Coordinates of C-alpha atoms in Angstrom, one line a residue:
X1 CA 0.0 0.0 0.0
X2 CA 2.7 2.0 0.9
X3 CA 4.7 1.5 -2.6
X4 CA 1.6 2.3 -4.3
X5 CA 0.5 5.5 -2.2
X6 CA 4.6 6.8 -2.8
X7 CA 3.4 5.9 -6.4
X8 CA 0.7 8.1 -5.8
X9 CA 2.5 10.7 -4.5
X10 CA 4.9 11.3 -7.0
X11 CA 2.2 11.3 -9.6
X12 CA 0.8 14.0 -8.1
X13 CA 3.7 15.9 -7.3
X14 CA 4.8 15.8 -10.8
X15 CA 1.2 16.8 -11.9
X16 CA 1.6 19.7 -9.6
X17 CA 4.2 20.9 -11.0
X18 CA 3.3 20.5 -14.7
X19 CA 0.1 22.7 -13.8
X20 CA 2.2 25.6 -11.9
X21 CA 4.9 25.2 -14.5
X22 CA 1.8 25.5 -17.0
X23 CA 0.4 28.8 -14.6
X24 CA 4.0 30.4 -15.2
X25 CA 4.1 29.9 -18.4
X26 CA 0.6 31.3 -18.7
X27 CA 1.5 34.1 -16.7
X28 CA 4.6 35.0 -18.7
X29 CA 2.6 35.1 -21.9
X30 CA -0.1 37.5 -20.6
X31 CA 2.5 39.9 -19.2
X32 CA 4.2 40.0 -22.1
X33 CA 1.4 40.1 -23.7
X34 CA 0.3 43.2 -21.7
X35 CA 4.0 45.0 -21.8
X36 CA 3.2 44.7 -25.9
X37 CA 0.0 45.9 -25.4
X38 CA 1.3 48.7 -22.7
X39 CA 3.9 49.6 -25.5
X40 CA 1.5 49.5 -28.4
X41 CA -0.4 52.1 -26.8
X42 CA 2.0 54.8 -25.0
X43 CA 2.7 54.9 -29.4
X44 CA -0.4 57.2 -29.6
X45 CA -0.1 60.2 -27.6
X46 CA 3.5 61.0 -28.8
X47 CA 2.4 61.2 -32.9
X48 CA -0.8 63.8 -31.9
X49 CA 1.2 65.6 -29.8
X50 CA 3.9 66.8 -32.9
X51 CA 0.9 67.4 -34.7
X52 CA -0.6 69.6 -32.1
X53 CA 3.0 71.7 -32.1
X54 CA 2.7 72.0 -35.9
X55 CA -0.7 73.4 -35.8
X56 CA 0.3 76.1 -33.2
X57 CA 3.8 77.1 -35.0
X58 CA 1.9 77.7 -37.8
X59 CA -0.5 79.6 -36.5
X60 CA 2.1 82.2 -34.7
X61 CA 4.3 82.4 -38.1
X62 CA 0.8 83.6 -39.4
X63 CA -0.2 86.1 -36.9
X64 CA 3.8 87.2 -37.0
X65 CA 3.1 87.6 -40.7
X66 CA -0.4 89.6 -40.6
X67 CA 1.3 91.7 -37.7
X68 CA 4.1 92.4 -39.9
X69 CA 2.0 93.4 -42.5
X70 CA 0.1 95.5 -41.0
X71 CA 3.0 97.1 -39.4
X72 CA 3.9 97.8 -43.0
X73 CA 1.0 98.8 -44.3
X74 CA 0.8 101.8 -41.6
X75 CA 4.6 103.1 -42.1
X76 CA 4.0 102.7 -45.9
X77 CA 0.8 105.0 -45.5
X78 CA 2.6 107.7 -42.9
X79 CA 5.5 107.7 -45.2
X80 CA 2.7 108.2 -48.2
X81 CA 1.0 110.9 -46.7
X82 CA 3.7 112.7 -44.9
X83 CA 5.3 115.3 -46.7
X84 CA 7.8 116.5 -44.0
X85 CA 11.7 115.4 -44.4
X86 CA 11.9 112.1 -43.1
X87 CA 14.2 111.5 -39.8
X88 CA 18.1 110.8 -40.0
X89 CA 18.7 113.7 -42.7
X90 CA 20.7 117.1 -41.7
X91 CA 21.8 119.5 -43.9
X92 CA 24.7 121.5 -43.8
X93 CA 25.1 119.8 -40.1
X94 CA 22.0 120.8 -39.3
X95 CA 19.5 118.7 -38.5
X96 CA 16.5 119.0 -40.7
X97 CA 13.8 116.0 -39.5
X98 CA 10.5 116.3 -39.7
X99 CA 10.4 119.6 -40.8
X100 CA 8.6 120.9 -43.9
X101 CA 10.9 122.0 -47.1
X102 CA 10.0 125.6 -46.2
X103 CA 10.9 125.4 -42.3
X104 CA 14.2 123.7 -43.3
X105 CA 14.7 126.4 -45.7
X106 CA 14.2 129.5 -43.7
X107 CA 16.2 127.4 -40.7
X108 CA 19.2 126.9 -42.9
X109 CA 19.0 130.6 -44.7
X110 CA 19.0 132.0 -41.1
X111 CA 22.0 129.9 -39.7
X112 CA 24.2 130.5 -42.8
X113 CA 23.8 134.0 -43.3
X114 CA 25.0 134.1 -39.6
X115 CA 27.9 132.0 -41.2
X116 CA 29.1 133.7 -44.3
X117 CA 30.7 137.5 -44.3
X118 CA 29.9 140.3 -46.8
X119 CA 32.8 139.9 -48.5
X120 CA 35.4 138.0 -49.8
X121 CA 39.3 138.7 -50.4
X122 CA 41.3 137.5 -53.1
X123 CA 45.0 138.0 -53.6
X124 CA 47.9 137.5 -56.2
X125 CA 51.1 138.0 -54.8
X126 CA 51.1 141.5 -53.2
X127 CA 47.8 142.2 -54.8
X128 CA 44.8 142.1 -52.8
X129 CA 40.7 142.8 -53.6
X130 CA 37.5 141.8 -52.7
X131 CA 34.5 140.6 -53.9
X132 CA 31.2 141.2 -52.3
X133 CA 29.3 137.9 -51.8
X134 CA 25.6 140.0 -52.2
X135 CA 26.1 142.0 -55.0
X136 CA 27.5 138.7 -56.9
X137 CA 24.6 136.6 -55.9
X138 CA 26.6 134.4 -53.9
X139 CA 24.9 132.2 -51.7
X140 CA 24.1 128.6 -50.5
X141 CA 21.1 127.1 -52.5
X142 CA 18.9 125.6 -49.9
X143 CA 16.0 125.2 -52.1
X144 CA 17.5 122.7 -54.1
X145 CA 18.8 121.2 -51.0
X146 CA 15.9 121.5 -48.6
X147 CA 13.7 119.9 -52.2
X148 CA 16.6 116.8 -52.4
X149 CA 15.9 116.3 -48.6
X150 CA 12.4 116.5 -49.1
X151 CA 12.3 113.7 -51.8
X152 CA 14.5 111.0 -50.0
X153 CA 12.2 108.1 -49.2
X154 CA 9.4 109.1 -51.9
X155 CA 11.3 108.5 -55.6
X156 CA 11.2 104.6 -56.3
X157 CA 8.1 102.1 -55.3
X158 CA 6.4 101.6 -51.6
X159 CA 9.4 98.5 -51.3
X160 CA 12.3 100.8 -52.1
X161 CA 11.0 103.9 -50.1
X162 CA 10.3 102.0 -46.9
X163 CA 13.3 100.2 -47.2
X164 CA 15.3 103.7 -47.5
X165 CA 13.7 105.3 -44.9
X166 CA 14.6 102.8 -42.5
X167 CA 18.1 102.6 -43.4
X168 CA 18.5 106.0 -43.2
X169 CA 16.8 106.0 -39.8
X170 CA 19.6 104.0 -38.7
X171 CA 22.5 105.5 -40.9
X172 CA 21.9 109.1 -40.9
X173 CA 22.5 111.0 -44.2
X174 CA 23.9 114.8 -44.6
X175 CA 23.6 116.8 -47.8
X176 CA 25.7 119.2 -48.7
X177 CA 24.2 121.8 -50.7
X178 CA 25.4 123.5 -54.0
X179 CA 27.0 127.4 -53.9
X180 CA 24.8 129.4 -55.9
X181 CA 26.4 132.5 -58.1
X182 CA 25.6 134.5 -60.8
X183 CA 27.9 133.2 -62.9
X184 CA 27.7 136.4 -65.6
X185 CA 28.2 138.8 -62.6
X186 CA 31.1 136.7 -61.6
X187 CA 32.9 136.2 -64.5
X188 CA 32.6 140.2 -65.3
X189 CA 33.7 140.5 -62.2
X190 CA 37.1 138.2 -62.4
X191 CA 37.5 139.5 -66.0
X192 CA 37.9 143.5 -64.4
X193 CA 40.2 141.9 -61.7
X194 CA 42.4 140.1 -64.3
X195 CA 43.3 143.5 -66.5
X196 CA 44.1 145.2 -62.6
X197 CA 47.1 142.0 -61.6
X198 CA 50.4 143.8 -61.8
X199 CA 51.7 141.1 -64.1
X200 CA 49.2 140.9 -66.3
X201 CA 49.3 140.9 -69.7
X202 CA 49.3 143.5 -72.2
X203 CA 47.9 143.3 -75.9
X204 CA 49.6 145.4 -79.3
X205 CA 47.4 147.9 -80.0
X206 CA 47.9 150.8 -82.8
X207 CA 46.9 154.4 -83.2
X208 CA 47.4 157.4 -85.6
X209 CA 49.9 160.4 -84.4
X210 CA 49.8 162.5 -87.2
X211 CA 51.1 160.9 -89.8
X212 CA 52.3 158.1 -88.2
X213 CA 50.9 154.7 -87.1
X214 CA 52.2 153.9 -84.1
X215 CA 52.3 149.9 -83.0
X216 CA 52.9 149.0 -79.5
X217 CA 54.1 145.5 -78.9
X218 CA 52.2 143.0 -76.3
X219 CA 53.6 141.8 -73.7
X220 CA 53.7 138.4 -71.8
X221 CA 51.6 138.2 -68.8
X222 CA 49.1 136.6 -66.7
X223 CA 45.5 136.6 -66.7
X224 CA 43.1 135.2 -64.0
X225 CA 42.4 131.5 -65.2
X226 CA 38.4 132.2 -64.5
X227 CA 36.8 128.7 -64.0
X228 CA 39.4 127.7 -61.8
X229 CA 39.4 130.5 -59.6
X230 CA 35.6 130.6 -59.3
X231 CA 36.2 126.7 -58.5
X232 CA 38.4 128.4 -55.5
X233 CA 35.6 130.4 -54.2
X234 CA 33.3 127.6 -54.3
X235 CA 35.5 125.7 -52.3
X236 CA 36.5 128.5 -49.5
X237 CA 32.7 129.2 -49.1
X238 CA 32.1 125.9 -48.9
X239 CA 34.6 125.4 -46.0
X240 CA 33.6 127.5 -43.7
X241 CA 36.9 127.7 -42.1
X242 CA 38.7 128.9 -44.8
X243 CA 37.2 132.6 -44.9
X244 CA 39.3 134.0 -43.0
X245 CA 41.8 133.8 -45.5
X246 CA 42.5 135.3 -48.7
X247 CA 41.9 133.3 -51.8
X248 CA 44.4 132.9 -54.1
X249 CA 43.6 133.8 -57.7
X250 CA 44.4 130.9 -59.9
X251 CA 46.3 132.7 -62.8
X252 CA 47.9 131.5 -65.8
X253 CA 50.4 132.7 -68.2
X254 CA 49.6 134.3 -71.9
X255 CA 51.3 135.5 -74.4
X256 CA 49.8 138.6 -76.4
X257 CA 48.5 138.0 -79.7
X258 CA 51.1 138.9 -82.6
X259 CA 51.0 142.0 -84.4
X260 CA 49.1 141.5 -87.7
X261 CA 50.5 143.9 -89.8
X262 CA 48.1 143.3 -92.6
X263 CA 45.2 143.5 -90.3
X264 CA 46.1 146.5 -89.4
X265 CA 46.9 147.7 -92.8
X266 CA 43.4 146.7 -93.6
X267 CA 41.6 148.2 -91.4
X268 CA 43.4 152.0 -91.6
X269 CA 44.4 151.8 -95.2
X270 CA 41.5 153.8 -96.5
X271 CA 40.4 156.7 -99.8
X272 CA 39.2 160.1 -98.6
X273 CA 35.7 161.1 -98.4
X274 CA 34.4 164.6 -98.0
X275 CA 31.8 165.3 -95.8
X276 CA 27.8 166.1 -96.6
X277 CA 24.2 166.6 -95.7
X278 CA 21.1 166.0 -96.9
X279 CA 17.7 167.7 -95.3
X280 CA 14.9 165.8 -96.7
X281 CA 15.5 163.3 -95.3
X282 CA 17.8 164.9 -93.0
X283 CA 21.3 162.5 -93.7
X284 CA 25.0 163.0 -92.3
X285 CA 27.9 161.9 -94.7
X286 CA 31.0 162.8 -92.2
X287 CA 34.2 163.2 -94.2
X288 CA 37.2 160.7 -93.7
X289 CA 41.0 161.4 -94.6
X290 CA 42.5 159.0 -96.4
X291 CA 45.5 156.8 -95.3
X292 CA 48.2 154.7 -96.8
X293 CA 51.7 153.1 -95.8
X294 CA 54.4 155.5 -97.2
X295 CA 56.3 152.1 -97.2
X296 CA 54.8 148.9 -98.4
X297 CA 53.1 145.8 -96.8
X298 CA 56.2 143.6 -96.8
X299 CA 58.4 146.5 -95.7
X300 CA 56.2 146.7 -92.6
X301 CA 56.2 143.5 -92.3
X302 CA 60.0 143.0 -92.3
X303 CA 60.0 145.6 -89.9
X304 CA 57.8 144.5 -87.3
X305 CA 59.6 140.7 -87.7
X306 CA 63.6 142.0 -87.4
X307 CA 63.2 144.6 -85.1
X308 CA 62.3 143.6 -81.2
X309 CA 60.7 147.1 -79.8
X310 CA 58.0 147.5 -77.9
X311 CA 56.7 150.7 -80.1
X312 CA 56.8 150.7 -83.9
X313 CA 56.5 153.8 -85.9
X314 CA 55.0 152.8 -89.8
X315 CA 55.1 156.3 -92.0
X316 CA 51.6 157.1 -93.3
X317 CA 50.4 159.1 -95.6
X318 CA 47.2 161.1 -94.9
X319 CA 45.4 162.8 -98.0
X320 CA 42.9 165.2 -96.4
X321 CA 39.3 165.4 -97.5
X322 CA 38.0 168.6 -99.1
X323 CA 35.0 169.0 -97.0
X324 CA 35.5 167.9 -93.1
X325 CA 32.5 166.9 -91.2
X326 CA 33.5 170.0 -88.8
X327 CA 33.1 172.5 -92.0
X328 CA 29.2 171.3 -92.1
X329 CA 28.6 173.2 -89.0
X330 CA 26.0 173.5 -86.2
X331 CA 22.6 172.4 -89.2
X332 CA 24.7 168.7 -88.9
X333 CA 24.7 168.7 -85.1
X334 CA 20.8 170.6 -85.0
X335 CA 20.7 169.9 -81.0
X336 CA 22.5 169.5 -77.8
X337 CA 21.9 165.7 -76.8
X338 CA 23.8 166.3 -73.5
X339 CA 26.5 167.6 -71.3
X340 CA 28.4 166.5 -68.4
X341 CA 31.3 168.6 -66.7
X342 CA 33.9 168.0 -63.7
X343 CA 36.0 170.4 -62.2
X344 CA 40.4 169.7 -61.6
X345 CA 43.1 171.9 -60.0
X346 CA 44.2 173.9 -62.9
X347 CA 47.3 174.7 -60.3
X348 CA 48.8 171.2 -61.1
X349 CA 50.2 172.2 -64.5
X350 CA 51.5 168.4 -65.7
X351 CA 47.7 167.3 -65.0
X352 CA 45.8 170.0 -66.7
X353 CA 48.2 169.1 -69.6
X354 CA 47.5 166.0 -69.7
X355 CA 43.8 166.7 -69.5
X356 CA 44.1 169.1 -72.7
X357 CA 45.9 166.6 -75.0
X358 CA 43.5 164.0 -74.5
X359 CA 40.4 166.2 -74.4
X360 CA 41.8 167.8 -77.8
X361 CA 42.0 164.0 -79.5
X362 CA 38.3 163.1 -78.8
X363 CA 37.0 167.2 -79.5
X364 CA 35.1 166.9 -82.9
X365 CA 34.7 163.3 -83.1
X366 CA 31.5 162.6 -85.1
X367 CA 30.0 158.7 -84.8
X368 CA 28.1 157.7 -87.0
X369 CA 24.8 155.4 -86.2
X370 CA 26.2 151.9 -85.0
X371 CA 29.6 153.0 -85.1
X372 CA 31.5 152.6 -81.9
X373 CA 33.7 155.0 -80.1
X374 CA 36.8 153.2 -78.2
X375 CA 39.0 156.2 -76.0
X376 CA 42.4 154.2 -76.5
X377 CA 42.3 154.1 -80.0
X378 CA 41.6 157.8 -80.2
X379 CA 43.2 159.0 -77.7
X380 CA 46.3 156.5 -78.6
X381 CA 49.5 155.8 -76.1
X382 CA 49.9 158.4 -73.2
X383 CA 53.5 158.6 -74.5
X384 CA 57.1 161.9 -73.8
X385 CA 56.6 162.2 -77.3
X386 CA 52.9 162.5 -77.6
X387 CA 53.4 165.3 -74.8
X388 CA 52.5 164.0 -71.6
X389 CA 53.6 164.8 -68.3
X390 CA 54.0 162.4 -64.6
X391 CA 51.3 163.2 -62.6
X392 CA 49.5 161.4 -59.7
X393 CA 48.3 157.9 -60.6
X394 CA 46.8 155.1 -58.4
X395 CA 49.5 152.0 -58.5
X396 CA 48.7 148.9 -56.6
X397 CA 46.4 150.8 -54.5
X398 CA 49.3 153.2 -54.2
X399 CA 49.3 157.1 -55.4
X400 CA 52.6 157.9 -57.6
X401 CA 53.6 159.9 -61.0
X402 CA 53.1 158.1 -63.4
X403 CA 52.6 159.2 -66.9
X404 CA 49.6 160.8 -68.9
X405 CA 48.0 160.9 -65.0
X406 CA 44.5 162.3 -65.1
X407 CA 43.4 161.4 -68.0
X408 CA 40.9 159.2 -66.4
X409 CA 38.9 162.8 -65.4
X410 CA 38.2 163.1 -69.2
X411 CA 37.2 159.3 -69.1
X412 CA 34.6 159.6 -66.5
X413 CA 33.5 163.2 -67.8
X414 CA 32.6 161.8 -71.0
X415 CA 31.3 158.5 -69.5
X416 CA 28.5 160.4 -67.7
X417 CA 28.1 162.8 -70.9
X418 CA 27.1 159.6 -72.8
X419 CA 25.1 157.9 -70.1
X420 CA 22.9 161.6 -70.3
X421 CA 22.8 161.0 -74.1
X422 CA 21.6 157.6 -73.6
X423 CA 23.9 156.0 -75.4
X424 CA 25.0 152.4 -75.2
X425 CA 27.6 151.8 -72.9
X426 CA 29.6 148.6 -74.4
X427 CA 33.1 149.2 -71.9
X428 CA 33.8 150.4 -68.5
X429 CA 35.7 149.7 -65.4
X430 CA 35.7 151.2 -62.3
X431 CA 38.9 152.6 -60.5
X432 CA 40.4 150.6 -57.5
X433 CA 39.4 154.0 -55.5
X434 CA 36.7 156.4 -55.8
X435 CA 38.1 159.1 -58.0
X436 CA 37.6 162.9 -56.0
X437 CA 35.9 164.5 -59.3
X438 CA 32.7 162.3 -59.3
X439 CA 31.2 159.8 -56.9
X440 CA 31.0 155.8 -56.6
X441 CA 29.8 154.2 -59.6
X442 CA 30.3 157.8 -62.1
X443 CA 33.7 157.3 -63.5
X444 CA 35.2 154.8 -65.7
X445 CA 39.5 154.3 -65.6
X446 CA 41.5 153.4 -68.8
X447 CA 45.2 151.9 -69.2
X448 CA 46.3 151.8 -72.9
X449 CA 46.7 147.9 -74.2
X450 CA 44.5 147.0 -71.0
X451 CA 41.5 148.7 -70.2
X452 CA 39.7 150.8 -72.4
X453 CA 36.6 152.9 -72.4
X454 CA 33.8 152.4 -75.2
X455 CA 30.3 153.4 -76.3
X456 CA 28.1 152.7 -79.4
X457 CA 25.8 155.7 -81.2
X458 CA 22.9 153.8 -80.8
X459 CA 21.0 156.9 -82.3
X460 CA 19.3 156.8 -85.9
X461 CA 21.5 159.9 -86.8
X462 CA 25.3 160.4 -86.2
X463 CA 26.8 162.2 -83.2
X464 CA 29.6 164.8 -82.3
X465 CA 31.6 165.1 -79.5
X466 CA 32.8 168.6 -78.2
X467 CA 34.8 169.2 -75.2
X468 CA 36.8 171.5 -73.7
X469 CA 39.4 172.0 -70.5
X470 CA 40.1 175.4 -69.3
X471 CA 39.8 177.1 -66.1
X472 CA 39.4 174.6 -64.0
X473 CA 36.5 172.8 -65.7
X474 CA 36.3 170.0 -67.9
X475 CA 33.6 169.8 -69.9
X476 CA 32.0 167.3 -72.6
X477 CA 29.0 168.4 -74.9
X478 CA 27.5 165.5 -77.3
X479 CA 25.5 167.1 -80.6
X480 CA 22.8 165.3 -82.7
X481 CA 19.4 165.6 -84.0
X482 CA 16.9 164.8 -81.4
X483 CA 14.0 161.9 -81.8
X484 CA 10.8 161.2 -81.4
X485 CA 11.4 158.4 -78.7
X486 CA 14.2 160.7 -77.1
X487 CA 13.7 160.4 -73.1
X488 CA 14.6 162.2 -70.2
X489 CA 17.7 160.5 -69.0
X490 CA 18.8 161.0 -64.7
X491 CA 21.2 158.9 -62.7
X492 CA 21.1 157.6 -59.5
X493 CA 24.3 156.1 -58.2
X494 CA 24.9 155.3 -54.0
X495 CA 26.6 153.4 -51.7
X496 CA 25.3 149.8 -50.7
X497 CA 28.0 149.1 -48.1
X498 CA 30.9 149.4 -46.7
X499 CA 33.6 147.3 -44.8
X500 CA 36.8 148.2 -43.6
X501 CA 38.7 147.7 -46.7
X502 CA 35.9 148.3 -49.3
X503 CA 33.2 150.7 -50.6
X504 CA 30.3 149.0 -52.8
X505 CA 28.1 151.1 -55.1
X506 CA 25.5 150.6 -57.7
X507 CA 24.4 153.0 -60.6
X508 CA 20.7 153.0 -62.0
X509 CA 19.7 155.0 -65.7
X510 CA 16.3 156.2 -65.0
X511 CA 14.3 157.0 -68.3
X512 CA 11.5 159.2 -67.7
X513 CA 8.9 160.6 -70.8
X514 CA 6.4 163.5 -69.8
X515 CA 7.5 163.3 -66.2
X516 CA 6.8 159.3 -65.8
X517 CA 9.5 156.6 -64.9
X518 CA 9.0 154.1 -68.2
X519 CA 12.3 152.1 -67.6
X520 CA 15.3 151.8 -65.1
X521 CA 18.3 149.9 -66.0
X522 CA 21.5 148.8 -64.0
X523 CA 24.7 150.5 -65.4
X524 CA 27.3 149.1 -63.1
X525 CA 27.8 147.0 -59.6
X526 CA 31.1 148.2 -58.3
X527 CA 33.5 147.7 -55.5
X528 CA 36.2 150.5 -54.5
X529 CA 38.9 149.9 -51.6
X530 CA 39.1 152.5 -49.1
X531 CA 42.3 155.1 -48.5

């Protein structure tokens, strides 16, 4: 029973086992079973969770976007609609932002005219003058700057203009602007100042002594090289700093022309013609001498080319006319056009000479309509052997003798004489100082082969000129037949500054008909130094 019970037993036992081994086993499987399953499922809420991030980044790059745009579309329409300078711009240094083109403008005008002086000097060598900023329209344009400001940010498309705006918000931007000059003013102005350098240069010239033709040779000098020096100017006025100096006046070397013998001989060699009237219709023919070379062309030639002088003397001869315009008397020259007269120290003997000579070349001088009357070339070379004595002259701002002095007093006398007779000035020059026989802005200076005086008879009938020098008085006298549009002529000359070196002036021809102003015209802007 025993063997069989332990039989029994082990049965079991073994069964036992089998079924717990069978329990594990089944165990295992279901927990593995539910890791898988755990696994399998902890899958799912990590994918709809990238998902969810998607969806939100998208949706703040889109908000980001629409902010952006509208952040766009509001600085694109300020920038559209305001017409102010934008900010980041200065001008000059000064800072013109949000201002209008007119406010910038008038704040600019006001801080530069603080900046720039009245005048300017300008030197060559030992030579000094100035130039007065106002009467030649010198000046800082700040309308064309102020308008450049103004456009910045509103010339290409919405893209291009916002873009600028912003960068110049950032990078600042200062304009410069342009000096403004009138350039004609200038340039007259230069071309006066170039015939006063002490080195500069000196054309031939010719005139008739008698029965001589006298040639004066050129000389090498320097003129003022224009462009350049108003470059100079630009540049100093520019530069604030440099004002306080004087500007050097860029010169530049020229020879004088070469004596054209046949020009000349062309234009003197002539046959002579008596003078006569007609009265219906009332007709001047003045008489002319006739002129020849004693010698001939080549001969002149050959003379002017071997011989190195600085004054030629060419043998003429003159064949007088039968009839002078002088014989036709006072029925050529019906009326008294105008007269002009200045007075002089008839104690300074030398001067008074001088005075007569020249006064005695231009007495009698009859113009016809469109011809033009130059004083050099009548007048001819203030020479010893034409008679002329040292007196006082005006040298590099200096007073010393110098020969044929004060003949400049029968410049300016006749000057005024023609400005009366309403003639057309096409020549004059001021002197460095204001002359003590008329005032600033009357008087017009000469230096033979430099500086000359001229007028055209602008009048439909020819012109004589009369003048005189005695006791004291000089005294000019232009003859004609008066016209139906004939006007009263006046002159009004005065001061428009002064500084401690220089005196500025300006001249006016008022034209008046039955007592009313109908025109007034500038004759001159001119600057003097003081004594």
């Amino acid at each position: 029973m025993s063997n069989k019970n332990s039989v029994l037993d082990k049965e079991n036992s073994s069964q036992i086992v089998e079924e717990k081994n069978e329990i594990l086993e089944e165990n295992t499987i279901s927990t593995k079973e539910k890791t898988e399953e755990s696994l399998t499922s902890s899958f799912v809420p990590v994918k709809k969770s990238r998902n969810d991030i998607m969806s939100i980044f998208t949706l703040l790059v889109a908000i980001f976007i629409a902010v952006l745009l509208v952040i766009f579309s509001i600085f694109t329409i300020y920038n559209t609609f305001n017409t102010n300078i934008i900010s980041g711009i200065s001008i000059k240094g000064i800072d013109v932002s949000g201002l209008s083109a007119s406010d910038a403008k008038y704040q600019l005008d006001t801080y530069l005219n603080t900046k720039l002086p009245e005048e300017i000097k300008l030197k060559h060598g030992d030579f000094e003058t100035t130039i007065s900023l106002s009467q030649m329209d010198i000046s800082f344009d700040t309308k064309s700057a102020t308008n450049s400001a103004q456009q910045i940010g509103r010339e290409g498309n919405i893209f291009e203009n916002n873009l600028e705006v912003l960068s110049i918000m950032f990078g600042k931007v200062n304009i410069e602007p342009n000096v403004a000059f009138n350039k004609e003013l200038l340039t007259k102005n230069l071309e006066d100042i170039s015939t006063q350098l002490p080195d500069a240069v000196v054309q031939s010239s010719y005139y008739i002594e008698d029965d001589e033709l006298i040639v004066t040779a050129g000389k090498e000098g320097n003129v003022v090289d224009i462009n350049a020096t108003i470059g100079a100017i630009k540049s100093s006025i520019s530069d604030f700093s440099a004002l306080n100096t004087p500007i050097e006046i860029v010169v530049k070397t020229k020879q004088p022309d070469e004596i054209n013998v046949e020009q000349i001989y062309n234009e003197v060699r002539k046959e002579p013609i008596d003078a006569y009237y007609t009265k219906e219709p009332f007709e001047i023919y003045p008489s002319e001498n006739g002129i020849d070379f004693k010698i001939s062309l080549e001969e002149a030639k050959a003379m002017i080319v071997s011989e190195k002088k600085e004054e030629y003397s060419i043998p003429l001869n003159i064949i007088r006319p039968n009839v002078t315009t002088n014989m036709i008397g006072t029925e050529a020259f019906p009326d008294l056009l105008s007269t002009f007269s200045t007075r002089y120290a008839a104690s300074n003997k030398n001067r008074t000479t001088n005075l007569i000579l020249a006064a005695n070349k231009i007495n009698g001088t009859v113009l016809m309509p469109g011809e033009t009357f130059s004083y050099n070339k009548v007048v001819g070379a203030r020479t010893i052997s034409a008679g002329y004595k040292e007196a006082p002259i005006y040298v590099q701002g200096r007073v010393e003798d110098g020969l044929g002095g004060g003949i400049c007093q029968i410049t300016s006398t006749l000057y005024n004489a023609v400005i009366y007779a309403n003639l057309e000035i096409t020549q004059r020059t001021n002197h460095q100082f204001v002359p003590s026989y008329v005032t600033a802005s009357r008087d017009a200076t000469v230096v033979y082969g430099a500086i000359d005086f001229q007028f055209k008879n602008n009048r439909n009938y020819p012109i004589k000129l009369v003048c005189s020098v005695s006791g004291g008085i000089a005294n000019f006298q232009i003859f004609g037949m008066k016209q139906e549009d004939d006007c009263e002529v006046q002159i009004s000359s005065y001061e428009t500054g002064r500084t401690a070196t220089a005196i500025y002036s300006e001249a006016y021809k008022i034209l008046k008909r039955a007592g009313q102003v109908i025109d007034k015209q500038l004759l001159s802007k001119d600057t003097y130094k003081r004594h």
